[in-house]
Amino acid sequence: MRSILTLAAMLLCASVALSQAAATTTNSASNQQSAEPKPIEPLGHEKVEPGECHTNKDGVKVCNDADSDGDFTVDPKTGSTTSETTVEAKNDATGTVDGIDGNDTVNCANGSNVTITGTGGTVNANSGSNGSVQNTNAAGGASITINIGGGSIQVPPGSTIPFSG
Amino acid sequence: MKRTHLIGGLCVIAVSAFGLSTLTVQDRSTEGVAATRVEEPREPVADQRGSFAPEELVAAPGVSQGTREEVPSLPAVPVTTEDPCASVVADLDAAIVVNNAHEKTIAQLNEKLAEVMRERDRFMYGEDTPYGAFLSSYEADEINDPNALVRIEDWLQKFPVFLGVGEATWIAERTGAKDWKLYGRTSELALIRFLGPDRLVAELPPARSAELIAYYADEPVFNQ
């Protein structure tokens, strides 16, 4: 009688252990299936040479004039629809930057001449830079900020403001 | 008898003298008419407008009067003595004079501004910095273009190397002439070529050198 009970207890323990092991295996498998790959953004920027245009997935389009004396860079190169895009207009670059929004930045170096359009963001006009900023937002939308000469000005929706740093 | 002969002789002389004088007067009047016709050519008759009638100008033997009347008359050309561009030319000359005066004033103001900028920057930059060292050179006093001074300052912040004799002047000349394309694809590449890639790699801070080498990795700029 005792041996029968001992055998029954051993079988019970073994079945419990097996069921726990099976559950662990199932959980780990389901965890592996639900894990989504993180979005990986390509590193680096896009060099836009004179005569070239480039548009990233944030919707920022940069065109460098054919007779420009400087490069533009677009960072990130591709990005996503919500990327914080930074455009650099290097020394003596002339061209256009379209489609900047609230989290984007355009830096204009000495000697550059840049025509910028968008619905938000910041333009840093360094000494010796020129250009204009057009806010294409509808009335009531966000403004674009121009930092120039140690101060800043706002470009309200529907307005265009030329600048000379 | 002698008296009779004398009177008869006088009569013959008188008659002959009268006849000679009459003939002479007639010849002279004939010569005068002929001379007048030769010496005075016919002049065309001018109308009230000051122009000549076509028939007077094209009169040719063998051409009938009817043919000449069919030629349409030329339209009247108004004769004016005033130059219609005179006032415009005068205005332009005056504008050029004013423009030249303004250019001279601007050049003087730029010279003053450059002087003030040099003095200000000498307080801001020590001579142990590339731009401060440039300001202490004689070249700095000869560059009277404020834009060129700003450009040299900007370059030396990006490429902090100590300039040699004539290098700042070259940068100032390129800044004024905007002819960077003669020396490189961009103004930055022109400057890198001018200053020397090897020199920049050796003198720039390592982080800045690495940044430049990475940026121009796809171009034959730095032989790394």
Short mmCIF file of C-alpha atoms in Angstrom, two decimals:
data_model
loop_
_atom_site.label_atom_id
_atom_site.label_comp_id
_atom_site.label_asym_id
_atom_site.label_seq_id
_atom_site.Cartn_x
_atom_site.Cartn_y
_atom_site.Cartn_z
CA MET A 1 0.00 0.00 0.00
CA ARG A 2 2.80 2.42 0.98
CA SER A 3 4.67 1.66 -2.23
CA ILE A 4 1.59 2.39 -4.25
CA LEU A 5 1.17 5.74 -2.56
CA THR A 6 4.84 6.60 -3.06
CA LEU A 7 4.60 5.74 -6.72
CA ALA A 8 1.49 7.87 -7.11
CA ALA A 9 3.20 10.82 -5.45
CA MET A 10 6.20 10.49 -7.71
CA LEU A 11 3.99 10.40 -10.77
CA LEU A 12 2.16 13.51 -9.60
CA CYS A 13 5.39 15.42 -9.06
CA ALA A 14 6.66 14.37 -12.44
CA SER A 15 3.51 15.48 -14.19
CA VAL A 16 3.58 18.86 -12.42
CA ALA A 17 7.20 19.34 -13.40
CA LEU A 18 6.48 18.44 -16.99
CA SER A 19 3.53 20.82 -17.19
CA GLN A 20 5.63 23.67 -15.75
CA ALA A 21 8.38 23.01 -18.23
CA ALA A 22 5.90 22.97 -21.09
CA ALA A 23 4.41 26.25 -19.95
CA THR A 24 7.84 27.87 -19.75
CA THR A 25 8.67 26.74 -23.26
CA THR A 26 5.36 28.07 -24.60
CA ASN A 27 5.84 31.45 -22.92
CA SER A 28 9.33 31.90 -24.29
CA ALA A 29 8.14 30.99 -27.77
CA SER A 30 5.26 33.44 -27.62
CA ASN A 31 7.60 36.16 -26.35
CA GLN A 32 9.88 35.62 -29.30
CA GLN A 33 6.99 35.89 -31.73
CA SER A 34 5.61 39.17 -30.28
CA ALA A 35 8.97 41.04 -30.16
CA GLU A 36 9.06 43.58 -33.07
CA PRO A 37 12.34 44.75 -34.52
CA LYS A 38 13.22 48.27 -33.44
CA PRO A 39 13.36 50.82 -36.27
CA ILE A 40 16.98 51.42 -37.13
CA GLU A 41 17.76 54.75 -38.74
CA PRO A 42 20.66 54.79 -41.17
CA LEU A 43 23.58 56.70 -39.81
CA GLY A 44 25.02 59.78 -41.42
CA HIS A 45 23.81 62.67 -43.46
CA GLU A 46 23.23 63.28 -47.12
CA LYS A 47 25.69 65.58 -48.86
CA VAL A 48 23.80 67.65 -51.43
CA GLU A 49 26.32 69.00 -53.91
CA PRO A 50 25.70 71.89 -56.33
CA GLY A 51 23.11 70.91 -58.93
CA GLU A 52 21.58 68.16 -56.75
CA CYS A 53 18.33 67.76 -54.76
CA HIS A 54 17.52 65.41 -51.89
CA THR A 55 14.32 64.67 -49.97
CA ASN A 56 14.22 62.63 -46.77
CA LYS A 57 11.24 60.81 -45.28
CA ASP A 58 10.55 63.74 -42.97
CA GLY A 59 9.47 65.61 -46.10
CA VAL A 60 12.37 68.05 -46.13
CA LYS A 61 13.53 68.74 -49.66
CA VAL A 62 16.86 70.46 -50.25
CA CYS A 63 17.96 71.70 -53.66
CA ASN A 64 21.43 73.11 -54.20
CA ASP A 65 21.74 75.55 -57.11
CA ALA A 66 23.97 74.48 -59.98
CA ASP A 67 26.19 77.56 -59.59
CA SER A 68 26.35 77.30 -55.81
CA ASP A 69 29.76 77.53 -54.13
CA GLY A 70 28.90 75.34 -51.17
CA ASP A 71 27.29 72.04 -50.15
CA PHE A 72 24.11 71.42 -48.20
CA THR A 73 23.80 68.53 -45.79
CA VAL A 74 20.56 66.83 -44.72
CA ASP A 75 20.62 64.91 -41.46
CA PRO A 76 19.19 62.32 -41.17
CA LYS A 77 19.71 61.12 -44.69
CA THR A 78 16.43 59.16 -44.79
CA GLY A 79 14.78 59.27 -41.36
CA SER A 80 11.06 58.88 -40.82
CA THR A 81 7.99 61.05 -41.05
CA THR A 82 8.70 62.45 -37.59
CA SER A 83 12.46 62.87 -37.74
CA GLU A 84 14.15 65.96 -36.38
CA THR A 85 15.82 67.05 -39.56
CA THR A 86 18.78 69.40 -39.54
CA VAL A 87 19.86 71.09 -42.77
CA GLU A 88 23.26 72.76 -43.02
CA ALA A 89 23.87 75.33 -45.71
CA LYS A 90 27.65 75.46 -45.78
CA ASN A 91 29.71 78.52 -46.73
CA ASP A 92 28.56 80.15 -49.99
CA ALA A 93 25.81 77.59 -50.62
CA THR A 94 22.77 78.90 -52.49
CA GLY A 95 19.55 76.96 -52.82
CA THR A 96 16.16 76.09 -51.36
CA VAL A 97 14.90 74.16 -48.34
CA ASP A 98 11.22 73.14 -48.44
CA GLY A 99 9.01 71.35 -45.97
CA ILE A 100 10.51 72.08 -42.57
CA ASP A 101 8.21 71.59 -39.63
CA GLY A 102 8.21 72.19 -35.90
CA ASN A 103 11.16 69.99 -34.94
CA ASP A 104 13.44 70.85 -37.86
CA THR A 105 16.39 73.23 -38.03
CA VAL A 106 18.18 75.02 -40.85
CA ASN A 107 21.65 76.44 -40.20
CA CYS A 108 22.86 79.04 -42.70
CA ALA A 109 26.62 79.64 -42.78
CA ASN A 110 28.48 82.78 -43.77
CA GLY A 111 28.02 83.60 -47.44
CA SER A 112 25.05 81.29 -47.93
CA ASN A 113 21.78 82.36 -49.56
CA VAL A 114 18.84 80.11 -48.75
CA THR A 115 15.13 80.30 -49.56
CA ILE A 116 13.21 78.38 -46.89
CA THR A 117 9.56 77.33 -46.75
CA GLY A 118 7.75 75.29 -44.14
CA THR A 119 5.22 75.16 -41.37
CA GLY A 120 7.48 75.49 -38.34
CA GLY A 121 10.97 74.99 -36.99
CA THR A 122 14.02 77.14 -36.49
CA VAL A 123 16.36 78.95 -38.85
CA ASN A 124 19.79 79.99 -37.54
CA ALA A 125 21.10 82.81 -39.72
CA ASN A 126 24.81 83.22 -39.08
CA SER A 127 26.76 86.37 -39.83
CA GLY A 128 27.01 87.02 -43.55
CA SER A 129 24.12 84.75 -44.54
CA ASN A 130 21.11 85.83 -46.59
CA GLY A 131 17.77 84.44 -47.63
CA SER A 132 14.09 84.38 -46.83
CA VAL A 133 11.70 82.31 -44.75
CA GLN A 134 8.12 81.64 -45.83
CA ASN A 135 5.58 80.18 -43.42
CA THR A 136 2.98 78.23 -45.42
CA ASN A 137 0.80 77.46 -42.42
CA ALA A 138 -2.85 78.46 -42.43
CA ALA A 139 -3.92 81.24 -40.08
CA GLY A 140 -3.67 80.14 -36.49
CA GLY A 141 -0.83 77.71 -37.19
CA ALA A 142 2.66 77.66 -35.75
CA SER A 143 5.31 80.26 -36.47
CA ILE A 144 8.85 79.76 -37.70
CA THR A 145 11.66 81.20 -35.59
CA ILE A 146 14.66 82.98 -37.09
CA ASN A 147 17.66 83.38 -34.79
CA ILE A 148 19.79 86.21 -36.07
CA GLY A 149 22.27 88.68 -34.63
CA GLY A 150 21.83 87.49 -31.07
CA GLY A 151 18.04 87.89 -31.19
CA SER A 152 15.11 86.11 -32.76
CA ILE A 153 12.06 86.97 -34.82
CA GLN A 154 8.91 85.01 -35.61
CA VAL A 155 7.52 84.38 -39.08
CA PRO A 156 3.75 84.15 -38.64
CA PRO A 157 1.55 81.91 -40.83
CA GLY A 158 1.15 83.18 -44.37
CA SER A 159 4.13 85.53 -44.14
CA THR A 160 7.51 85.72 -45.80
CA ILE A 161 10.43 87.48 -44.14
CA PRO A 162 13.80 88.10 -45.80
CA PHE A 163 16.87 88.00 -43.59
CA SER A 164 20.45 89.22 -43.84
CA GLY A 165 22.78 88.08 -41.10
CA MET B 1 32.48 175.95 -152.70
CA LYS B 2 34.69 175.02 -149.79
CA ARG B 3 31.90 175.75 -147.28
CA THR B 4 29.53 173.49 -149.18
CA HIS B 5 32.05 170.68 -149.21
CA LEU B 6 32.71 171.13 -145.50
CA ILE B 7 29.00 170.94 -144.57
CA GLY B 8 28.50 167.90 -146.78
CA GLY B 9 31.46 166.17 -145.23
CA LEU B 10 30.17 166.88 -141.70
CA CYS B 11 26.76 165.45 -142.63
CA VAL B 12 28.30 162.23 -143.91
CA ILE B 13 30.36 161.91 -140.75
CA ALA B 14 27.37 162.58 -138.54
CA VAL B 15 25.16 160.05 -140.35
CA SER B 16 27.79 157.37 -140.25
CA ALA B 17 28.49 157.99 -136.56
CA PHE B 18 24.79 157.65 -135.68
CA GLY B 19 24.55 154.43 -137.59
CA LEU B 20 27.56 152.95 -135.81
CA SER B 21 26.29 153.93 -132.39
CA THR B 22 22.91 152.30 -133.09
CA LEU B 23 24.50 149.06 -134.18
CA THR B 24 26.73 148.99 -131.06
CA VAL B 25 23.79 149.43 -128.68
CA GLN B 26 21.90 146.58 -130.34
CA ASP B 27 24.89 144.20 -130.12
CA ARG B 28 25.44 144.98 -126.45
CA SER B 29 21.81 144.30 -125.51
CA THR B 30 21.96 140.97 -127.35
CA GLU B 31 25.17 139.96 -125.51
CA GLY B 32 23.67 140.90 -122.15
CA VAL B 33 20.63 138.64 -122.62
CA ALA B 34 22.78 135.74 -123.69
CA ALA B 35 25.07 136.17 -120.68
CA THR B 36 22.12 136.32 -118.34
CA ARG B 37 20.71 133.05 -119.61
CA VAL B 38 24.04 131.29 -119.25
CA GLU B 39 25.05 132.61 -115.83
CA GLU B 40 21.69 132.18 -114.09
CA PRO B 41 20.62 128.47 -114.06
CA ARG B 42 16.99 127.72 -113.40
CA GLU B 43 16.27 126.94 -109.77
CA PRO B 44 13.44 124.59 -108.75
CA VAL B 45 10.50 126.31 -107.22
CA ALA B 46 10.03 125.58 -103.54
CA ASP B 47 6.54 125.19 -102.13
CA GLN B 48 5.33 126.54 -98.80
CA ARG B 49 6.45 123.44 -96.85
CA GLY B 50 10.03 123.98 -97.85
CA SER B 51 10.13 120.90 -100.04
CA PHE B 52 10.36 120.72 -103.80
CA ALA B 53 7.65 119.65 -106.12
CA PRO B 54 8.36 116.27 -107.73
CA GLU B 55 8.01 117.64 -111.24
CA GLU B 56 10.79 120.11 -110.57
CA LEU B 57 13.10 117.33 -109.33
CA VAL B 58 12.42 114.72 -112.02
CA ALA B 59 12.02 116.94 -115.04
CA ALA B 60 13.58 114.99 -117.86
CA PRO B 61 13.22 115.35 -121.58
CA GLY B 62 10.72 113.01 -123.17
CA VAL B 63 8.64 112.47 -120.04
CA SER B 64 5.08 113.68 -120.32
CA GLN B 65 3.48 115.86 -117.72
CA GLY B 66 0.75 113.24 -117.09
CA THR B 67 3.24 110.58 -116.06
CA ARG B 68 4.86 112.92 -113.60
CA GLU B 69 1.55 113.76 -111.96
CA GLU B 70 0.89 110.05 -111.14
CA VAL B 71 3.90 109.83 -108.81
CA PRO B 72 2.54 109.96 -105.24
CA SER B 73 3.77 112.82 -103.18
CA LEU B 74 6.16 112.00 -100.34
CA PRO B 75 4.77 112.34 -96.83
CA ALA B 76 5.85 115.36 -94.95
CA VAL B 77 8.76 114.69 -92.61
CA PRO B 78 8.70 116.91 -89.57
CA VAL B 79 12.00 118.59 -89.10
CA THR B 80 12.92 118.92 -85.42
CA THR B 81 16.07 120.18 -83.85
CA GLU B 82 15.59 118.68 -80.32
CA ASP B 83 17.06 115.23 -79.39
CA PRO B 84 14.24 113.16 -77.83
CA CYS B 85 16.77 111.23 -75.74
CA ALA B 86 18.47 114.32 -74.43
CA SER B 87 16.44 114.50 -71.23
CA VAL B 88 16.89 110.80 -70.54
CA VAL B 89 20.63 111.03 -71.12
CA ALA B 90 20.81 114.01 -68.82
CA ASP B 91 18.91 112.15 -66.10
CA LEU B 92 21.20 109.15 -66.52
CA ASP B 93 24.31 111.29 -66.27
CA ALA B 94 22.97 112.87 -63.11
CA ALA B 95 22.17 109.44 -61.63
CA ILE B 96 25.70 108.22 -62.43
CA VAL B 97 27.18 111.21 -60.65
CA VAL B 98 25.01 110.56 -57.58
CA ASN B 99 25.81 106.83 -57.70
CA ASN B 100 29.54 107.50 -57.85
CA ALA B 101 29.24 109.80 -54.88
CA HIS B 102 27.35 107.14 -52.93
CA GLU B 103 29.90 104.47 -53.84
CA LYS B 104 32.66 106.69 -52.55
CA THR B 105 30.76 107.28 -49.31
CA ILE B 106 30.09 103.54 -48.91
CA ALA B 107 33.77 102.74 -49.46
CA GLN B 108 34.75 105.27 -46.81
CA LEU B 109 32.18 103.89 -44.37
CA ASN B 110 33.35 100.31 -45.03
CA GLU B 111 36.92 101.38 -44.35
CA LYS B 112 35.87 102.91 -41.04
CA LEU B 113 33.79 99.86 -40.16
CA ALA B 114 36.70 97.52 -40.89
CA GLU B 115 38.92 99.64 -38.66
CA VAL B 116 36.41 99.46 -35.80
CA MET B 117 35.98 95.69 -36.29
CA ARG B 118 39.74 95.14 -36.14
CA GLU B 119 40.00 97.14 -32.91
CA ARG B 120 37.06 95.30 -31.36
CA ASP B 121 38.36 91.87 -32.36
CA ARG B 122 41.86 92.60 -31.04
CA PHE B 123 40.27 92.86 -27.61
CA MET B 124 38.25 89.68 -28.17
CA TYR B 125 40.99 87.43 -29.59
CA GLY B 126 44.39 86.88 -28.05
CA GLU B 127 47.44 86.66 -30.26
CA ASP B 128 47.71 83.01 -29.37
CA THR B 129 44.58 82.33 -31.43
CA PRO B 130 44.70 82.07 -35.24
CA TYR B 131 42.43 85.08 -35.81
CA GLY B 132 44.13 87.13 -33.12
CA ALA B 133 47.51 86.37 -34.69
CA PHE B 134 46.16 87.47 -38.06
CA LEU B 135 44.88 90.74 -36.58
CA SER B 136 48.34 91.50 -35.24
CA SER B 137 49.84 91.20 -38.74
CA TYR B 138 50.26 94.04 -41.20
CA GLU B 139 47.94 92.27 -43.61
CA ALA B 140 44.98 92.87 -41.33
CA ASP B 141 45.34 96.64 -41.65
CA GLU B 142 45.31 96.40 -45.44
CA ILE B 143 42.02 94.50 -45.64
CA ASN B 144 39.34 97.18 -45.58
CA ASP B 145 36.40 94.98 -46.54
CA PRO B 146 34.28 94.14 -43.46
CA ASN B 147 32.83 91.11 -45.25
CA ALA B 148 36.32 89.75 -45.85
CA LEU B 149 37.23 90.19 -42.20
CA VAL B 150 34.08 88.34 -41.13
CA ARG B 151 34.86 85.58 -43.63
CA ILE B 152 38.45 85.18 -42.39
CA GLU B 153 37.19 85.03 -38.81
CA ASP B 154 34.60 82.43 -39.83
CA TRP B 155 37.16 80.28 -41.66
CA LEU B 156 39.63 80.40 -38.80
CA GLN B 157 36.96 79.23 -36.40
CA LYS B 158 36.27 76.24 -38.65
CA PHE B 159 39.90 75.67 -39.61
CA PRO B 160 41.92 76.94 -36.63
CA VAL B 161 45.36 77.12 -38.21
CA PHE B 162 47.83 80.00 -38.11
CA LEU B 163 47.92 81.74 -41.48
CA GLY B 164 51.12 82.47 -43.33
CA VAL B 165 52.04 85.65 -45.16
CA GLY B 166 49.58 86.45 -47.95
CA GLU B 167 47.08 83.74 -47.06
CA ALA B 168 44.55 86.09 -45.46
CA THR B 169 44.84 88.41 -48.46
CA TRP B 170 44.07 85.49 -50.79
CA ILE B 171 40.96 84.63 -48.78
CA ALA B 172 39.86 88.27 -48.83
CA GLU B 173 40.35 88.46 -52.60
CA ARG B 174 38.30 85.30 -53.19
CA THR B 175 35.58 86.61 -50.90
CA GLY B 176 35.35 89.82 -52.91
CA ALA B 177 35.62 88.21 -56.34
CA LYS B 178 33.43 85.18 -55.51
CA ASP B 179 35.54 83.07 -57.85
CA TRP B 180 35.91 80.04 -55.60
CA LYS B 181 34.93 77.75 -58.46
CA LEU B 182 38.31 78.46 -60.07
CA TYR B 183 40.00 76.67 -57.20
CA GLY B 184 37.59 73.98 -56.07
CA ARG B 185 34.12 72.46 -56.31
CA THR B 186 33.06 74.57 -53.33
CA SER B 187 34.59 77.44 -51.39
CA GLU B 188 35.45 75.04 -48.56
CA LEU B 189 37.30 72.69 -50.89
CA ALA B 190 39.08 75.65 -52.47
CA LEU B 191 40.28 76.71 -49.03
CA ILE B 192 41.31 73.18 -48.09
CA ARG B 193 43.34 72.93 -51.29
CA PHE B 194 44.86 76.38 -50.70
CA LEU B 195 45.86 75.72 -47.11
CA GLY B 196 46.91 72.14 -47.84
CA PRO B 197 45.08 68.98 -46.71
CA ASP B 198 48.16 67.53 -45.03
CA ARG B 199 48.77 70.74 -43.14
CA LEU B 200 45.15 70.84 -41.96
CA VAL B 201 45.25 67.24 -40.78
CA ALA B 202 48.45 67.95 -38.89
CA GLU B 203 47.39 71.24 -37.30
CA LEU B 204 43.67 70.90 -36.72
CA PRO B 205 42.31 69.35 -33.53
CA PRO B 206 41.97 65.56 -34.06
CA ALA B 207 38.18 65.64 -33.83
CA ARG B 208 37.96 68.32 -36.49
CA SER B 209 40.41 66.48 -38.76
CA ALA B 210 38.40 63.27 -38.41
CA GLU B 211 35.21 65.17 -39.22
CA LEU B 212 36.69 66.61 -42.39
CA ILE B 213 38.15 63.29 -43.50
CA ALA B 214 34.78 61.61 -43.00
CA TYR B 215 32.91 64.33 -44.87
CA TYR B 216 35.20 64.12 -47.89
CA ALA B 217 35.66 60.35 -47.77
CA ASP B 218 34.03 59.98 -51.19
CA GLU B 219 36.24 62.63 -52.77
CA PRO B 220 39.98 62.63 -53.36
CA VAL B 221 40.73 65.38 -50.87
CA PHE B 222 42.49 63.77 -47.95
CA ASN B 223 44.77 60.89 -48.88
CA GLN B 224 43.87 58.70 -45.94
#
